[in-house]
Short mmCIF file of C-alpha atoms in Angstrom, two decimals:
data_model
loop_
_atom_site.label_atom_id
_atom_site.label_comp_id
_atom_site.label_asym_id
_atom_site.label_seq_id
_atom_site.Cartn_x
_atom_site.Cartn_y
_atom_site.Cartn_z
CA UNK H 26 47.35 37.56 -25.39
CA UNK H 27 45.97 35.53 -28.21
CA UNK H 28 43.59 32.81 -26.98
CA UNK H 29 44.56 29.18 -27.36
CA UNK H 30 40.88 28.22 -27.60
CA UNK H 31 38.12 30.37 -29.00
CA UNK H 32 34.42 29.49 -28.88
CA UNK H 33 32.08 31.84 -30.71
CA UNK H 34 28.27 31.74 -30.71
CA UNK H 35 28.26 27.98 -30.14
CA UNK H 36 24.92 26.17 -30.27
CA UNK H 37 24.05 22.54 -29.85
CA UNK H 38 20.80 20.58 -29.98
CA UNK H 39 19.52 17.03 -30.02
CA UNK H 40 16.64 17.03 -32.47
CA UNK H 41 14.25 19.80 -31.40
CA UNK H 42 15.81 20.05 -27.99
CA UNK H 43 18.12 23.08 -27.82
CA UNK H 44 20.81 22.44 -25.20
CA UNK H 45 22.48 25.85 -25.44
CA UNK H 46 23.00 28.66 -27.91
CA UNK H 47 25.09 31.79 -28.23
CA UNK H 48 27.91 30.43 -26.05
CA UNK H 49 31.14 32.39 -26.46
CA UNK H 50 34.38 32.40 -24.47
CA UNK H 51 38.21 32.34 -24.84
CA UNK H 52 40.78 30.26 -23.01
CA UNK H 53 44.35 31.55 -22.70
CA UNK H 54 47.69 29.84 -22.53
CA UNK H 55 48.50 28.32 -19.15
CA UNK H 56 45.00 28.81 -17.83
CA UNK H 57 42.92 26.23 -15.93
CA UNK H 58 39.46 26.97 -17.24
CA UNK H 59 36.43 25.18 -15.82
CA UNK H 60 33.00 24.73 -17.36
CA UNK H 61 30.49 24.28 -14.55
CA UNK H 62 26.78 24.11 -13.87
CA UNK H 63 23.99 21.87 -12.75
CA UNK H 64 22.78 18.64 -14.37
CA UNK H 65 21.46 19.02 -17.88
CA UNK H 66 23.07 22.45 -18.51
CA UNK H 67 25.23 21.24 -21.41
CA UNK H 68 28.67 20.74 -19.88
CA UNK H 69 29.15 17.32 -21.45
CA UNK H 70 27.77 18.54 -24.79
CA UNK H 71 30.30 21.36 -24.90
CA UNK H 72 33.04 18.80 -24.04
CA UNK H 73 31.97 16.63 -26.94
CA UNK H 74 31.91 19.59 -29.34
CA UNK H 75 35.36 20.78 -28.27
CA UNK H 76 36.90 17.30 -28.57
CA UNK H 77 35.34 16.64 -32.00
CA UNK H 78 32.93 13.96 -30.79
CA UNK H 79 29.84 16.03 -31.67
CA UNK H 80 29.31 18.61 -34.41
CA UNK H 81 27.64 21.75 -33.08
CA UNK H 82 24.46 23.03 -34.70
CA UNK H 83 25.83 26.55 -34.89
CA UNK H 84 28.81 28.69 -34.13
CA UNK H 85 32.50 27.83 -34.25
CA UNK H 86 35.33 26.42 -32.14
CA UNK H 87 39.00 27.03 -32.83
CA UNK H 88 41.73 25.20 -30.93
CA UNK H 89 45.22 26.42 -31.87
CA UNK H 90 43.53 27.81 -35.01
CA UNK H 91 41.90 24.47 -36.00
CA UNK H 92 38.19 23.66 -35.95
CA UNK H 93 37.71 20.21 -34.33
CA UNK H 94 34.66 19.60 -36.55
CA UNK H 95 36.76 19.93 -39.75
CA UNK H 96 36.84 17.06 -42.17
CA UNK H 97 40.43 17.85 -43.18
CA UNK H 98 42.33 14.77 -42.00
CA UNK H 99 45.71 16.54 -41.90
CA UNK H 100 44.33 19.30 -39.73
CA UNK H 101 42.66 16.75 -37.47
CA UNK H 102 45.90 14.83 -37.10
CA UNK H 103 47.71 18.07 -36.16
CA UNK H 104 45.00 18.90 -33.64
CA UNK H 105 45.12 15.44 -32.03
CA UNK H 106 48.89 15.87 -31.54
CA UNK H 107 48.29 19.19 -29.76
CA UNK H 108 45.42 18.08 -27.49
CA UNK H 109 44.98 15.41 -24.82
CA UNK H 110 41.71 14.14 -23.35
CA UNK H 111 40.87 12.53 -20.02
CA UNK H 112 37.44 10.92 -20.22
CA UNK H 113 35.40 10.53 -17.07
CA UNK H 114 35.76 6.75 -17.08
CA UNK H 115 39.46 6.89 -17.99
CA UNK H 116 38.65 5.13 -21.30
CA UNK H 117 41.66 2.79 -21.11
CA UNK H 118 41.56 -0.32 -23.24
CA UNK H 119 40.82 -3.12 -20.80
CA UNK H 120 42.75 -5.82 -22.65
CA UNK H 121 45.95 -3.76 -22.84
CA UNK H 122 48.49 -2.94 -20.17
CA UNK H 123 48.99 0.62 -19.08
CA UNK H 124 52.22 0.71 -21.07
CA UNK H 125 50.52 -0.54 -24.23
CA UNK H 126 47.65 1.97 -23.79
CA UNK H 127 50.17 4.78 -23.83
CA UNK H 128 52.40 3.35 -26.55
CA UNK H 129 49.42 3.07 -28.85
CA UNK H 130 49.10 6.84 -29.03
CA UNK H 131 52.82 7.37 -29.72
CA UNK H 132 52.92 4.67 -32.41
CA UNK H 133 49.81 6.13 -34.08
CA UNK H 134 51.02 9.72 -34.29
CA UNK H 135 54.83 9.55 -34.29
CA UNK H 136 57.67 7.55 -35.87
CA UNK H 137 59.73 7.49 -32.68
CA UNK H 138 61.92 4.44 -32.11
CA UNK H 139 61.05 1.99 -29.32
CA UNK H 140 63.74 3.23 -26.85
CA UNK H 141 62.41 6.77 -27.06
CA UNK H 142 58.85 5.59 -26.62
CA UNK H 143 59.96 3.65 -23.55
CA UNK H 144 61.59 6.74 -22.11
CA UNK H 145 58.53 8.92 -22.72
CA UNK H 146 56.11 6.44 -21.19
CA UNK H 147 58.23 5.95 -18.08
CA UNK H 148 58.62 9.70 -17.69
CA UNK H 149 54.86 10.28 -17.87
CA UNK H 150 54.09 7.41 -15.49
CA UNK H 151 56.66 8.78 -13.10
CA UNK H 152 54.93 12.20 -13.30
CA UNK H 153 51.71 10.64 -11.92
CA UNK H 154 53.54 8.23 -9.52
CA UNK H 155 52.63 5.08 -11.50
CA UNK H 156 56.08 4.12 -12.73
CA UNK H 157 55.76 0.62 -11.15
CA UNK H 158 52.38 -0.05 -12.83
CA UNK H 159 53.29 -0.11 -16.54
CA UNK H 160 52.49 -3.82 -16.89
CA UNK H 161 49.18 -3.75 -15.05
CA UNK H 162 45.81 -3.99 -16.72
CA UNK H 163 43.17 -1.30 -16.05
CA UNK H 164 41.18 -3.83 -13.98
CA UNK H 165 44.15 -4.06 -11.59
CA UNK H 166 44.13 -0.33 -10.87
CA UNK H 167 42.14 1.50 -8.20
CA UNK H 168 39.79 4.32 -9.08
CA UNK H 169 42.35 6.99 -8.30
CA UNK H 170 45.07 5.11 -10.18
CA UNK H 171 42.85 4.87 -13.27
CA UNK H 172 42.34 8.65 -13.20
CA UNK H 173 46.08 9.22 -12.94
CA UNK H 174 46.74 6.66 -15.66
CA UNK H 175 44.25 8.46 -17.90
CA UNK H 176 46.05 11.75 -17.26
CA UNK H 177 49.40 10.14 -18.09
CA UNK H 178 48.06 8.81 -21.37
CA UNK H 179 46.48 12.18 -22.17
CA UNK H 180 49.85 13.87 -21.56
CA UNK H 181 51.98 11.40 -23.53
CA UNK H 182 52.21 13.75 -26.57
CA UNK H 183 52.93 16.82 -24.42
CA UNK H 184 49.68 18.52 -25.56
CA UNK H 185 49.22 22.27 -25.54
CA UNK H 186 45.64 21.85 -24.40
CA UNK H 187 44.36 19.18 -22.04
CA UNK H 188 40.63 18.39 -21.67
CA UNK H 189 39.52 16.77 -18.41
CA UNK H 190 36.00 15.43 -18.00
CA UNK H 191 35.04 15.20 -14.30
CA UNK H 192 38.58 14.29 -13.22
CA UNK H 193 37.64 13.85 -9.53
CA UNK H 194 34.13 12.44 -9.91
CA UNK H 195 33.45 9.18 -8.06
CA UNK H 196 36.53 9.45 -5.84
CA UNK H 197 36.78 9.75 -2.07
CA UNK H 198 37.71 13.18 -0.74
CA UNK H 199 41.38 12.36 -0.07
CA UNK H 200 41.94 10.88 -3.54
CA UNK H 201 40.01 13.79 -5.09
CA UNK H 202 42.36 16.22 -3.39
CA UNK H 203 45.38 14.34 -4.72
CA UNK H 204 44.00 14.47 -8.29
CA UNK H 205 43.45 18.22 -7.86
CA UNK H 206 47.04 18.59 -6.68
CA UNK H 207 48.31 16.61 -9.67
CA UNK H 208 46.37 18.89 -12.04
CA UNK H 209 47.84 21.99 -10.40
CA UNK H 210 51.38 20.55 -10.49
CA UNK H 211 51.13 19.73 -14.19
CA UNK H 212 49.71 23.19 -14.97
CA UNK H 213 52.44 24.92 -12.93
CA UNK H 214 55.31 22.82 -14.15
CA UNK H 215 54.42 22.46 -17.84
CA UNK H 216 52.18 25.50 -18.45
CA UNK H 217 49.61 23.17 -19.98
CA UNK H 218 46.31 24.89 -20.78
CA UNK H 219 43.50 22.90 -19.20
CA UNK H 220 39.74 22.86 -19.80
CA UNK H 221 37.89 21.00 -17.07
CA UNK H 222 34.25 19.87 -17.06
CA UNK H 223 33.12 19.47 -13.46
CA UNK H 224 30.37 20.01 -10.90
CA UNK H 225 32.65 19.26 -7.90
CA UNK H 226 32.75 22.47 -5.84
CA UNK H 227 35.96 21.51 -3.97
CA UNK H 228 37.81 20.90 -7.19
CA UNK H 229 36.50 24.09 -8.77
CA UNK H 230 37.87 26.17 -5.93
CA UNK H 231 41.09 24.21 -5.71
CA UNK H 232 42.18 24.30 -9.35
CA UNK H 233 40.22 26.71 -11.56
CA UNK H 234 41.63 30.12 -12.43
CA UNK H 235 38.45 31.05 -14.22
CA UNK H 236 35.05 29.47 -14.87
CA UNK H 237 31.94 29.84 -16.95
CA UNK H 238 28.66 28.67 -15.47
CA UNK H 239 25.96 27.27 -17.73
CA UNK H 240 22.30 27.17 -16.87
CA UNK H 241 19.78 24.75 -18.33
CA UNK H 242 16.84 27.18 -18.40
CA UNK H 243 18.93 30.04 -19.79
CA UNK H 244 20.43 27.73 -22.41
CA UNK H 245 23.76 29.41 -22.12
CA UNK H 246 26.29 31.18 -19.87
CA UNK H 247 25.00 33.06 -16.86
CA UNK H 248 28.32 33.83 -15.15
CA UNK H 249 32.04 34.05 -15.92
CA UNK H 250 35.06 34.82 -13.74
CA UNK H 251 37.07 33.71 -10.72
CA UNK H 252 34.96 31.12 -8.85
CA UNK H 253 35.66 32.78 -5.48
CA UNK H 254 34.56 36.17 -6.84
CA UNK H 255 31.38 34.60 -8.19
CA UNK H 256 30.70 32.93 -4.85
CA UNK H 257 31.26 36.07 -2.77
CA UNK H 258 30.01 38.88 -5.04
CA UNK H 259 27.52 37.62 -7.61
CA UNK H 260 24.02 39.10 -7.38
CA UNK H 261 22.49 36.23 -9.41
CA UNK H 262 20.75 33.82 -6.99
CA UNK H 263 21.41 30.91 -9.39
CA UNK H 264 25.13 31.56 -9.19
CA UNK H 265 25.29 32.09 -5.42
CA UNK H 266 23.18 28.97 -4.88
CA UNK H 267 25.60 26.88 -6.97
CA UNK H 268 28.88 28.26 -5.53
CA UNK H 269 27.64 28.86 -2.01
CA UNK H 270 27.50 25.19 -1.14
CA UNK H 271 31.24 24.72 -0.74
CA UNK H 272 34.30 26.30 0.81
CA UNK H 273 37.80 26.06 -0.70
CA UNK H 274 40.28 23.90 1.15
CA UNK H 275 43.77 25.24 1.71
CA UNK H 276 45.49 21.90 1.51
CA UNK H 277 48.06 23.16 -0.98
CA UNK H 278 49.54 25.31 1.78
CA UNK H 279 49.70 22.51 4.35
CA UNK H 280 50.15 19.28 2.43
CA UNK H 281 53.18 17.88 0.73
CA UNK H 282 53.30 17.79 -3.02
CA UNK H 283 54.06 14.08 -2.90
CA UNK H 284 51.23 12.00 -4.31
CA UNK H 285 50.75 8.74 -2.36
CA UNK H 286 51.55 5.78 -4.59
CA UNK H 287 48.70 3.66 -3.29
CA UNK H 288 45.96 6.20 -4.20
#
């Protein structure tokens, strides 16, 4: 298969501080791909490079054939239509209702009439069980609801690639499990390719098909593969130390797919 995302010899630095170099990997259609590692390893920096927030100091990124660091406005507009981003904080505009936060994206990148915009927004809110919350402000949402609202907004253009920055960070275990389930359901139902930045072991085991692990001292990738395989079979003590601290939960086999509305 042709990769949806290709990263080749990527390097990034802040001044004289080299964060990583020589980072290469591919992400394929329909895959949930996680970028993991300890604090300071460069996960957030890769996220910024891939979403066009930071220009790398070397190497190249291609998402659906487009480099996110390009200065070609037409290509950037095309890329923004094909990608969605969930930031760790949700990044919803606090003075706008949830409906208006989502409508802003559609009005910026499409010429759809208002009735169609209404239909799309209500469909996406229904997907994350927030259909009754369209007129609420972000300050009126719980932590789990904000995460789900951020996912709904990121999905409003039906992106081919969805970037998720620490989607379950800061949530209690039950709510975290529900966010993981939502991610899996979207991936299964819509075949959306997902790239997740996380250090949450439970979420890694619950959702990721494949991972790369970054290491701060190595300034690059030290492991790649199925997280369970890395946990059980890796000979690298840095890898086993990271993955050995958690055990995957089997809640998908025992819990309903219904997401509680109050989460």
